[in-house]
Amino acid sequence: MIKNRKWWKEGIVYQIYPRSFQDSNGDGIGDLAGITSRLDYIKSLGVDIIWLNPIYSSPNDDNGYDISDYRNIMEEFGTMADFNELITQAKARKLRLIMDLVVNHSSDEHPWFIASRSSRDNPFREFYHWWGAERGTPPKRFSYFDPDGNAWKYDATTDAYFLHYFSEKQPDLNWEHEELRNEIYKMMAFWFEKGVDGFRMDVISFISKDPAYPELPDKYGGNFLPFYASGPKLHDYLQEMNNSVLSHYDILSVGEAPGVTLEKALEFVDEDRNELNMFFHFDLMALDREQNDLLILPRDDWKLTDFKGIFTRWDKIFSKKGWGSLYLDNHDFPRAVSRWANDSEKHWRHSATMLQTLLLTMRGTPYVYYGGEIGMTNAYFKTSEDYRDINTLKNLRAVKDAGGDVSARLLVEMQTSRDNARTPMQWDITGNAGFTDGQPWISVNPNFRSGVNVAQQETQPYSVLNYFRRLVELRRTQPVLVYGNYRLLLSANEEVYTYLRSYGKKRILVLLSFSDRFASVRIPCRFKEARLLISNNINRPIRRKSDRLFRLGPYHAYVYELY
């Protein structure tokens, strides 16, 4: 008997970037009605939970992460009636829906901020972080989207600086102000009462700031992320949020938590602390990246042993308490198959399905990014005019202003830009991949004509899409893949990721090739028989006896039950 079962542990989350999923009215922008029209497809995948990136009213400085009205729908996406219909139709198909909660910052066009900046004695002044210019230059804080990396913006209206960890059009909310917190909790309850099943909480680890705004302590060595994630009252606020609103509903709460380390993980998700269900860490997302001043550069010398080590260390943290989340890409990072495997024509299918196998056979709640089920890849846009992402445009501008090589930076953005993950969903081979009848807000990846689309893969029994469906069904019928223990095998192997999932007497062996050549491994597990449950190798053997030597082709994946 499995103890402490939860729907959000057993569920599979399908993340949708609404702007890029399905356009219903020909304006080139995905919308809520478009998502509703595709619910039968989503249901056919076998997933249980839909996560929507922000759909609230927004001037779109950062594609909806700058919110001007938390209780209304972005006009480009539709109306509240469209949202209500989406909820109704999703529940009719037994699909749950979670939304983004963006409460580290708002838009500078939110009525709260408009009032806050109007005068120093305005009642909403304390809803944001201000530093009077008479105090001199405020202590250094880093901004992700500011060309100079400066998180303080001078505002002449009141002769003061306001804090913005992201764009200057995204001023940080002041969680130290109780009235602000209460407004946020009431807003959350508003959506729960509408039937929303939870929140993914954007940069929730950043919400607490020290109102004295001290200089960055020496112990952080210039690394602002752990500092931002160590606000003095962070856990007070999360526990207050749980007590005030989360605990009153049967919902999923997952925090985006940059800067949170292994050592602090259980402070967020230990059930006895009553804070969050799970969170996203960033260790994997940093594996192939390095910081160069304000710019992020890719590294192609990452090792599979380091990749395996990240998954293994984080699994151990949650082996007895708490719960983990699993993701390989999302709206903020390039496509998984292009980043972690091989998107060449020769290896694309096996690469995509191998990574699906990893995601759906590990312990933790899997988050599948739209298009991952058909193996969508990076777009590799070649000109600056193709890009829409505020971060990419900031990077290109910063290089240009510094007199650097913009063409060289563009080559980097082709690999790292968030726009790689935001191109329209590829439904079929008609114009714009079936996403829109109009001009899409961002270009479609041209490989939709080459088999990377839903319509063609629906009819192919061994397609990436249909392999994904079989994997989902396997996870659903094998609780060991959800709740079972995880044991890394062959930790030093740089070509094959091998691990054992076990619960009671049941053992499942997973073998994943991360190599473009054939590899052989001898596993340190005794068994009488290995029964193949699933493989992305069409010419796979069905059974094997006690021989412990396994031979894998490039990017092949095998899942066996051991007897």
Coordinates of C-alpha atoms in Angstrom, one line a residue:
M1 CA 0.0 0.0 0.0
I2 CA 1.5 3.3 -1.1
K3 CA 1.2 6.0 1.6
N4 CA 0.6 9.7 1.2
R5 CA -0.7 9.5 -2.4
K6 CA -1.5 12.9 -4.0
W7 CA -3.0 13.8 -7.3
W8 CA -0.3 16.3 -7.9
K9 CA 2.4 13.7 -7.4
E10 CA 0.8 11.2 -9.8
G11 CA -0.2 13.8 -12.4
I12 CA 1.7 14.9 -15.5
V13 CA 1.7 18.7 -16.2
Y14 CA 1.4 20.0 -19.7
Q15 CA 2.7 23.6 -19.9
I16 CA 1.1 25.9 -22.5
Y17 CA 2.6 29.2 -23.6
P18 CA -0.8 30.7 -24.6
R19 CA 0.6 33.2 -27.1
S20 CA 2.0 30.3 -29.2
F21 CA -0.4 27.4 -28.8
Q22 CA -3.5 28.1 -31.0
D23 CA -4.9 31.2 -32.6
S24 CA -8.7 31.1 -33.0
N25 CA -9.4 34.5 -34.6
G26 CA -6.6 35.1 -37.2
D27 CA -4.8 37.9 -35.4
G28 CA -1.6 35.8 -35.2
I29 CA -1.7 35.4 -31.4
G30 CA -2.7 32.3 -29.5
D31 CA -5.7 32.7 -27.3
L32 CA -8.0 31.0 -24.7
A33 CA -10.5 30.0 -27.3
G34 CA -7.7 28.3 -29.3
I35 CA -6.6 26.4 -26.2
T36 CA -10.2 25.3 -25.6
S37 CA -10.5 24.0 -29.2
R38 CA -7.4 21.8 -28.6
L39 CA -8.5 20.2 -25.3
D40 CA -9.4 16.9 -26.9
Y41 CA -5.9 16.7 -28.2
I42 CA -4.4 17.5 -24.8
K43 CA -6.6 14.8 -23.2
S44 CA -5.4 12.3 -25.8
L45 CA -1.9 12.8 -24.6
G46 CA -2.8 11.3 -21.2
V47 CA -1.7 14.3 -19.2
D48 CA -3.8 15.5 -16.2
I49 CA -2.9 19.1 -15.6
I50 CA -2.6 22.1 -17.8
W51 CA -0.3 25.0 -16.7
L52 CA -0.9 28.3 -18.5
N53 CA 1.7 31.0 -18.6
P54 CA 0.3 34.4 -17.7
I55 CA -3.0 35.4 -19.3
Y56 CA -3.7 38.5 -17.2
S57 CA -4.1 42.0 -18.5
S58 CA -0.6 43.2 -19.4
P59 CA 1.1 45.8 -21.7
N60 CA 3.4 42.9 -22.7
D61 CA 6.8 44.3 -21.9
D62 CA 7.8 40.8 -20.9
N63 CA 5.1 38.7 -22.6
G64 CA 2.6 38.8 -19.8
Y65 CA 5.0 38.7 -16.9
D66 CA 4.3 42.4 -16.3
I67 CA 0.7 42.4 -15.0
S68 CA -1.5 45.5 -15.0
D69 CA -4.7 43.8 -13.7
Y70 CA -4.5 40.5 -11.7
R71 CA -8.3 39.9 -12.0
N72 CA -8.8 40.4 -15.7
I73 CA -7.8 38.7 -19.0
M74 CA -5.3 40.0 -21.5
E75 CA -7.3 41.4 -24.4
E76 CA -5.2 39.5 -27.0
F77 CA -6.1 36.3 -25.3
G78 CA -9.9 36.8 -25.0
T79 CA -12.3 37.6 -22.2
M80 CA -13.2 36.3 -18.8
A81 CA -16.1 34.5 -20.5
D82 CA -13.5 32.7 -22.7
F83 CA -11.6 31.7 -19.5
N84 CA -14.7 30.4 -17.8
E85 CA -15.5 28.3 -20.9
L86 CA -11.9 26.9 -20.8
I87 CA -12.3 25.9 -17.2
T88 CA -15.7 24.3 -17.8
Q89 CA -14.5 22.3 -20.8
A90 CA -11.3 21.3 -19.1
K91 CA -13.2 19.9 -16.1
A92 CA -15.6 18.1 -18.4
R93 CA -12.5 16.2 -19.7
K94 CA -11.2 15.7 -16.1
L95 CA -8.2 18.0 -16.8
R96 CA -7.0 20.3 -14.0
L97 CA -5.7 23.8 -14.7
I98 CA -3.1 25.8 -12.9
M99 CA -2.0 29.4 -13.6
D100 CA 1.1 31.5 -13.3
L101 CA 1.2 33.6 -10.1
V102 CA 3.5 36.6 -10.7
V103 CA 3.7 38.5 -7.5
N104 CA 7.4 39.4 -7.1
H105 CA 6.6 42.3 -9.4
S106 CA 3.8 43.9 -11.3
S107 CA 3.6 46.1 -14.4
D108 CA 4.4 49.8 -14.0
E109 CA 1.0 50.3 -15.6
H110 CA -0.8 48.6 -12.7
P111 CA -3.0 51.1 -10.8
W112 CA -1.1 50.3 -7.6
F113 CA 2.2 51.5 -9.1
I114 CA 0.7 54.5 -10.9
A115 CA -0.6 55.6 -7.5
S116 CA 2.6 54.7 -5.7
R117 CA 4.8 56.8 -7.9
S118 CA 2.4 59.8 -7.8
S119 CA 3.6 61.1 -4.4
R120 CA 5.5 60.0 -1.4
D121 CA 2.5 60.2 0.8
N122 CA 0.2 58.2 -1.4
P123 CA -1.5 55.3 0.4
F124 CA -0.1 52.9 -2.2
R125 CA 3.5 54.2 -1.9
E126 CA 4.5 51.2 0.4
F127 CA 3.2 48.7 -2.2
Y128 CA 6.6 49.0 -3.9
H129 CA 10.3 49.5 -2.9
W130 CA 11.5 53.1 -3.0
W131 CA 14.8 54.8 -2.2
G132 CA 14.7 58.6 -1.8
A133 CA 17.4 60.3 -3.9
E134 CA 18.4 62.4 -0.9
R135 CA 19.9 59.2 0.6
G136 CA 22.4 59.0 -2.3
T137 CA 22.9 56.2 -4.7
P138 CA 21.1 53.0 -3.6
P139 CA 23.1 49.9 -2.9
K140 CA 23.9 47.7 -6.0
R141 CA 21.2 45.3 -7.1
F142 CA 21.3 43.4 -10.3
S143 CA 18.4 43.4 -12.9
Y144 CA 18.0 40.7 -15.4
F145 CA 16.5 42.8 -18.2
D146 CA 18.2 46.2 -17.7
P147 CA 20.8 47.0 -20.3
D148 CA 23.2 48.1 -17.5
G149 CA 22.2 45.4 -15.1
N150 CA 21.0 48.1 -12.6
A151 CA 17.8 47.2 -10.6
W152 CA 17.2 50.8 -9.4
K153 CA 15.4 53.2 -11.7
Y154 CA 15.3 56.9 -10.9
D155 CA 11.8 58.5 -11.1
A156 CA 11.8 62.3 -11.1
T157 CA 8.1 62.6 -10.0
T158 CA 9.1 61.9 -6.4
D159 CA 12.9 62.3 -6.7
A160 CA 13.3 58.6 -5.8
Y161 CA 14.5 55.3 -7.2
F162 CA 12.3 52.2 -7.4
L163 CA 13.5 48.6 -7.4
H164 CA 13.1 46.3 -10.4
Y165 CA 14.8 42.9 -10.4
F166 CA 13.6 42.5 -14.0
S167 CA 12.6 45.2 -16.6
E168 CA 12.1 48.7 -15.4
K169 CA 8.5 48.2 -16.4
Q170 CA 8.3 45.4 -13.8
P171 CA 8.7 47.2 -10.4
D172 CA 9.1 44.8 -7.4
L173 CA 6.2 44.5 -5.0
N174 CA 6.9 45.3 -1.4
W175 CA 5.9 42.1 0.5
E176 CA 7.0 43.7 3.7
H177 CA 3.7 45.7 3.5
E178 CA 0.9 43.7 5.1
E179 CA -1.9 45.3 3.0
L180 CA -0.1 44.3 -0.2
R181 CA 0.1 40.7 1.0
N182 CA -3.5 40.6 1.9
E183 CA -4.5 42.0 -1.6
I184 CA -2.4 39.2 -3.2
Y185 CA -4.1 36.5 -1.0
K186 CA -7.5 37.8 -1.9
M187 CA -6.6 37.7 -5.6
M188 CA -5.4 34.1 -5.3
A189 CA -8.7 33.1 -3.7
F190 CA -10.6 34.8 -6.5
W191 CA -9.0 32.4 -9.0
F192 CA -9.4 29.4 -6.8
E193 CA -13.1 30.2 -6.5
K194 CA -13.3 30.2 -10.3
G195 CA -12.0 26.6 -10.3
V196 CA -8.3 27.0 -10.8
D197 CA -6.4 24.0 -9.4
G198 CA -3.2 25.7 -8.4
F199 CA -0.4 28.2 -9.1
R200 CA 3.1 28.0 -10.5
M201 CA 4.7 30.9 -8.6
D202 CA 7.1 33.0 -10.7
V203 CA 10.4 33.7 -8.9
I204 CA 8.7 33.2 -5.6
S205 CA 12.1 32.9 -3.8
F206 CA 12.7 36.6 -4.5
I207 CA 9.7 38.1 -2.8
S208 CA 11.3 39.0 0.6
K209 CA 13.7 41.9 0.7
D210 CA 15.6 43.5 3.5
P211 CA 14.1 47.0 3.7
A212 CA 17.5 48.4 4.8
Y213 CA 18.8 47.3 1.4
P214 CA 22.3 46.4 2.6
E215 CA 25.3 46.0 0.4
L216 CA 25.6 42.5 -1.1
P217 CA 27.4 40.5 1.7
D218 CA 30.9 39.2 1.0
K219 CA 29.8 35.6 1.5
Y220 CA 27.9 35.7 -1.7
G221 CA 31.0 36.7 -3.7
G222 CA 28.9 38.7 -6.2
N223 CA 26.5 35.9 -6.9
F224 CA 23.2 37.7 -6.4
L225 CA 20.9 34.7 -6.9
P226 CA 21.3 33.0 -3.4
F227 CA 21.1 36.5 -1.9
Y228 CA 17.8 37.2 -3.6
A229 CA 16.5 33.8 -2.5
S230 CA 17.5 34.5 1.2
G231 CA 15.2 37.3 2.1
P232 CA 14.7 37.6 5.9
K233 CA 11.0 36.8 5.9
L234 CA 10.6 34.6 2.9
H235 CA 9.4 31.6 4.8
D236 CA 7.2 33.7 7.0
Y237 CA 5.4 34.9 3.9
L238 CA 5.1 31.5 2.4
Q239 CA 3.7 30.0 5.6
E240 CA 1.3 33.0 5.8
M241 CA 0.2 32.4 2.2
N242 CA -0.4 28.8 2.9
N243 CA -2.4 29.5 6.1
S244 CA -4.4 32.4 4.5
V245 CA -5.3 30.8 1.2
L246 CA -3.5 27.6 -0.1
S247 CA -4.5 25.3 2.8
H248 CA -8.2 26.2 2.1
Y249 CA -8.2 24.4 -1.3
D250 CA -7.1 21.1 -2.8
I251 CA -4.6 22.6 -5.1
L252 CA -1.0 22.3 -6.5
S253 CA 1.6 24.9 -5.5
V254 CA 4.9 24.9 -7.3
G255 CA 7.4 27.7 -6.9
E256 CA 10.0 28.9 -9.4
A257 CA 13.0 29.1 -7.0
P258 CA 16.2 30.5 -8.5
G259 CA 18.9 30.7 -6.0
V260 CA 17.6 27.9 -3.7
T261 CA 20.2 25.3 -3.0
L262 CA 20.0 21.7 -2.0
E263 CA 20.7 22.5 1.6
K264 CA 17.6 24.8 1.8
A265 CA 15.2 22.7 -0.3
L266 CA 13.2 21.1 2.5
E267 CA 12.6 24.5 4.0
F268 CA 10.2 25.1 1.2
V269 CA 8.5 21.6 0.7
D270 CA 8.8 19.7 3.9
E271 CA 5.1 18.9 4.6
D272 CA 5.4 19.8 8.2
R273 CA 6.4 23.4 7.3
N274 CA 3.1 24.1 5.4
E275 CA 4.6 26.1 2.6
L276 CA 4.7 24.7 -1.0
N277 CA 4.1 21.3 -2.6
M278 CA 7.3 21.5 -4.8
F279 CA 9.5 23.9 -6.6
F280 CA 11.7 24.3 -9.7
H281 CA 15.4 24.4 -9.0
F282 CA 17.9 25.7 -11.6
D283 CA 20.9 23.4 -11.2
L284 CA 20.3 21.6 -14.4
M285 CA 19.6 24.9 -16.3
A286 CA 23.0 26.2 -15.2
L287 CA 24.9 23.1 -16.2
D288 CA 25.8 24.3 -19.8
R289 CA 25.9 28.0 -19.1
E290 CA 28.4 30.5 -17.8
Q291 CA 28.1 34.1 -16.8
N292 CA 30.2 36.7 -18.7
D293 CA 29.5 40.1 -17.1
L294 CA 25.8 40.6 -17.9
L295 CA 25.6 38.0 -20.6
I296 CA 25.0 34.3 -20.5
L297 CA 27.2 32.1 -22.7
P298 CA 26.6 28.4 -23.6
R299 CA 29.1 25.7 -22.8
D300 CA 29.2 22.6 -24.9
D301 CA 31.7 20.8 -22.6
W302 CA 29.2 19.7 -20.0
K303 CA 29.5 16.0 -18.9
L304 CA 26.8 13.4 -18.6
T305 CA 28.2 12.5 -15.2
D306 CA 27.5 16.0 -14.0
F307 CA 24.0 15.8 -15.6
K308 CA 23.3 12.5 -13.7
G309 CA 24.7 13.9 -10.5
I310 CA 22.2 16.8 -10.5
F311 CA 19.2 14.5 -10.9
T312 CA 20.7 12.1 -8.3
R313 CA 21.4 14.7 -5.6
W314 CA 18.0 16.3 -5.9
D315 CA 16.2 13.0 -5.8
K316 CA 18.1 12.1 -2.6
I317 CA 16.9 15.4 -0.9
F318 CA 13.3 14.4 -1.5
S319 CA 13.7 10.7 -0.8
K320 CA 12.0 10.8 2.6
K321 CA 10.3 14.2 2.8
G322 CA 9.0 16.7 0.4
W323 CA 8.5 16.2 -3.3
G324 CA 10.4 17.2 -6.5
S325 CA 9.6 18.6 -9.9
L326 CA 11.0 17.4 -13.2
Y327 CA 11.6 19.5 -16.3
L328 CA 14.1 19.7 -19.1
D329 CA 12.9 22.9 -20.8
N330 CA 10.2 25.5 -20.5
H331 CA 9.3 29.0 -21.8
D332 CA 12.5 30.5 -20.3
F333 CA 15.0 28.0 -21.8
P334 CA 15.7 26.4 -25.3
R335 CA 14.1 23.2 -26.4
A336 CA 15.3 20.1 -24.6
V337 CA 16.1 18.0 -27.7
S338 CA 18.3 20.8 -29.1
R339 CA 20.0 21.4 -25.7
W340 CA 20.5 18.1 -24.1
A341 CA 20.6 15.7 -27.0
N342 CA 20.8 15.9 -30.8
D343 CA 18.3 17.6 -33.1
S344 CA 20.0 16.6 -36.4
E345 CA 17.8 14.9 -38.9
K346 CA 19.7 11.6 -38.3
H347 CA 19.3 11.6 -34.5
W348 CA 16.2 13.8 -33.8
R349 CA 13.6 11.1 -33.3
H350 CA 15.7 8.9 -30.9
S351 CA 16.9 12.0 -29.1
A352 CA 13.4 13.4 -28.5
T353 CA 12.0 10.1 -27.3
M354 CA 15.0 9.3 -25.1
L355 CA 14.5 12.6 -23.2
Q356 CA 10.8 11.8 -22.9
T357 CA 11.8 8.5 -21.3
L358 CA 14.0 10.3 -18.8
L359 CA 11.3 12.8 -17.9
L360 CA 8.6 10.2 -17.4
T361 CA 10.6 7.5 -15.5
M362 CA 12.1 9.7 -12.8
R363 CA 10.7 10.3 -9.4
G364 CA 8.9 13.6 -9.1
T365 CA 6.1 15.4 -11.0
P366 CA 7.0 15.8 -14.7
Y367 CA 6.4 19.1 -16.5
V368 CA 6.1 18.6 -20.2
Y369 CA 6.5 21.8 -22.3
Y370 CA 4.0 22.1 -25.2
G371 CA 5.5 20.6 -28.4
G372 CA 7.8 18.4 -26.4
E373 CA 5.5 15.5 -27.2
I374 CA 6.3 15.9 -30.9
G375 CA 9.9 16.7 -30.5
M376 CA 9.9 20.4 -31.3
T377 CA 13.4 21.9 -31.7
N378 CA 15.1 25.3 -31.5
A379 CA 14.3 27.7 -34.3
Y380 CA 17.8 29.1 -34.5
F381 CA 16.6 32.5 -35.9
K382 CA 19.4 34.0 -37.9
T383 CA 18.6 37.8 -37.8
S384 CA 17.9 40.1 -34.9
E385 CA 14.6 41.1 -36.6
D386 CA 13.3 37.5 -35.9
Y387 CA 13.5 37.9 -32.2
R388 CA 10.8 39.1 -29.8
D389 CA 12.2 38.2 -26.4
I390 CA 13.1 41.2 -24.2
N391 CA 16.1 39.4 -22.9
T392 CA 17.6 38.6 -26.3
L393 CA 17.0 42.2 -27.5
K394 CA 18.6 43.5 -24.3
N395 CA 21.7 41.3 -24.9
L396 CA 22.1 42.4 -28.5
R397 CA 21.7 46.1 -27.6
A398 CA 24.2 45.7 -24.7
V399 CA 26.8 44.2 -27.1
K400 CA 26.2 46.9 -29.7
D401 CA 26.4 49.7 -27.1
A402 CA 29.7 48.3 -25.9
G403 CA 31.1 48.3 -29.4
G404 CA 31.2 44.5 -29.5
D405 CA 30.6 41.9 -32.2
V406 CA 26.8 41.8 -32.6
S407 CA 27.0 39.0 -35.2
A408 CA 28.9 36.8 -32.7
R409 CA 26.4 37.5 -30.0
L410 CA 23.6 36.6 -32.4
L411 CA 25.2 33.2 -32.9
V412 CA 25.0 32.8 -29.1
E413 CA 21.3 33.8 -29.0
M414 CA 20.5 31.3 -31.7
Q415 CA 21.4 28.7 -29.1
T416 CA 20.2 30.3 -25.9
S417 CA 17.3 32.7 -26.6
R418 CA 14.0 32.0 -24.9
D419 CA 12.3 32.6 -28.3
N420 CA 13.6 29.1 -29.3
A421 CA 10.9 27.8 -26.9
R422 CA 8.2 30.2 -27.9
T423 CA 7.6 29.5 -31.6
P424 CA 4.1 28.4 -32.5
M425 CA 2.8 24.9 -31.9
Q426 CA 3.2 22.8 -35.0
W427 CA -0.1 21.2 -35.8
D428 CA 0.1 20.3 -39.5
I429 CA 1.8 21.1 -42.8
T430 CA -0.6 23.9 -43.8
G431 CA 0.4 27.6 -43.7
N432 CA 1.9 28.6 -40.3
A433 CA 1.7 25.0 -39.2
G434 CA -2.0 25.3 -38.5
F435 CA -1.3 27.8 -35.7
T436 CA -3.0 30.8 -37.3
D437 CA -4.7 32.0 -40.5
G438 CA -3.0 35.4 -40.0
Q439 CA 0.6 36.6 -39.5
P440 CA 2.1 34.8 -36.5
W441 CA 3.5 37.1 -33.7
I442 CA 6.7 35.1 -34.1
S443 CA 7.9 33.0 -37.0
V444 CA 7.1 29.3 -37.1
N445 CA 10.0 26.9 -37.1
P446 CA 10.2 25.7 -40.7
N447 CA 10.8 22.1 -39.8
F448 CA 7.0 21.7 -39.3
R449 CA 7.1 20.7 -43.0
S450 CA 9.5 17.9 -42.2
G451 CA 7.5 15.7 -39.9
V452 CA 7.7 17.8 -36.7
N453 CA 3.9 18.3 -36.6
V454 CA 1.0 16.6 -34.9
A455 CA -1.0 15.6 -38.0
Q456 CA 1.7 13.5 -39.6
Q457 CA 2.8 12.0 -36.3
E458 CA -0.7 10.9 -35.4
T459 CA -0.7 8.4 -38.3
Q460 CA 2.8 7.0 -37.6
P461 CA 2.8 4.2 -35.0
Y462 CA 6.5 4.8 -34.0
S463 CA 6.3 8.6 -34.1
V464 CA 7.6 10.8 -31.3
L465 CA 4.0 11.7 -30.4
N466 CA 2.8 8.1 -30.1
Y467 CA 5.8 7.0 -28.2
F468 CA 5.0 9.8 -25.7
R469 CA 1.5 8.5 -25.3
R470 CA 2.8 5.0 -24.6
L471 CA 5.2 6.4 -22.0
V472 CA 2.5 8.3 -20.3
E473 CA 0.4 5.1 -20.1
L474 CA 3.3 3.2 -18.8
R475 CA 3.9 5.7 -16.0
R476 CA 0.2 5.6 -15.1
T477 CA 0.1 1.8 -14.8
Q478 CA 3.4 1.5 -13.0
P479 CA 3.2 3.3 -9.6
V480 CA 6.8 2.3 -9.1
L481 CA 7.7 5.0 -11.6
V482 CA 6.0 7.6 -9.5
Y483 CA 6.7 6.6 -5.9
G484 CA 9.5 4.0 -6.2
N485 CA 13.1 4.5 -5.0
Y486 CA 15.7 5.7 -7.4
R487 CA 19.2 4.2 -7.6
L488 CA 21.8 5.5 -10.0
L489 CA 23.9 2.8 -11.7
L490 CA 27.2 3.2 -13.5
S491 CA 27.7 6.8 -12.2
A492 CA 31.0 7.2 -14.0
N493 CA 29.8 6.3 -17.5
E494 CA 29.8 9.3 -19.8
E495 CA 27.6 7.8 -22.5
V496 CA 24.7 6.0 -20.8
Y497 CA 22.5 7.1 -18.0
T498 CA 21.3 4.0 -16.1
Y499 CA 19.1 3.8 -13.1
L500 CA 16.9 1.5 -11.1
R501 CA 13.4 2.3 -9.9
S502 CA 12.1 0.0 -7.2
Y503 CA 9.1 -0.4 -4.8
G504 CA 8.9 -3.5 -2.7
K505 CA 9.9 -6.5 -5.0
K506 CA 9.2 -4.6 -8.2
R507 CA 12.3 -3.4 -10.1
I508 CA 12.4 -1.3 -13.3
L509 CA 15.7 -0.7 -15.1
V510 CA 16.0 2.4 -17.3
L511 CA 18.9 2.7 -19.9
L512 CA 19.3 6.0 -21.8
S513 CA 22.0 6.7 -24.3
F514 CA 23.3 10.3 -24.6
S515 CA 25.8 9.4 -27.3
D516 CA 25.8 9.6 -31.1
R517 CA 27.6 6.2 -31.3
F518 CA 26.9 2.7 -30.1
A519 CA 27.6 1.9 -26.4
S520 CA 27.7 -1.2 -24.3
V521 CA 27.1 -1.3 -20.5
R522 CA 27.1 -4.2 -18.0
I523 CA 24.7 -3.4 -15.2
P524 CA 25.5 -4.4 -11.6
C525 CA 22.1 -6.0 -11.0
R526 CA 21.3 -9.7 -11.0
F527 CA 18.1 -10.9 -12.6
K528 CA 16.7 -14.0 -14.1
E529 CA 14.8 -12.2 -16.8
A530 CA 14.4 -8.7 -18.1
R531 CA 11.0 -8.0 -19.7
L532 CA 11.0 -5.0 -22.1
L533 CA 8.3 -2.5 -21.2
I534 CA 9.1 0.2 -23.8
S535 CA 11.9 1.3 -26.1
N536 CA 12.4 3.9 -28.8
N537 CA 14.3 1.4 -30.8
I538 CA 11.8 -0.1 -33.4
N539 CA 14.0 -3.2 -33.8
R540 CA 14.1 -3.9 -30.0
P541 CA 14.3 -7.3 -28.4
I542 CA 11.2 -8.3 -26.4
R543 CA 12.9 -10.3 -23.6
R544 CA 16.3 -11.1 -22.5
K545 CA 17.6 -13.6 -19.9
S546 CA 20.3 -13.1 -17.2
D547 CA 23.0 -11.6 -19.5
R548 CA 23.7 -8.2 -17.9
L549 CA 25.4 -6.7 -20.9
F550 CA 23.2 -4.2 -22.8
R551 CA 24.1 -2.6 -26.1
L552 CA 22.5 0.7 -27.0
G553 CA 22.4 2.5 -30.3
P554 CA 22.7 6.3 -30.5
Y555 CA 20.2 8.0 -28.2
H556 CA 18.3 4.7 -27.6
A557 CA 16.1 4.3 -24.6
Y558 CA 15.1 1.0 -22.9
V559 CA 12.8 0.4 -19.9
Y560 CA 12.9 -3.2 -18.5
E561 CA 11.1 -4.9 -15.6
L562 CA 13.6 -7.2 -13.8
Y563 CA 12.6 -10.5 -12.4

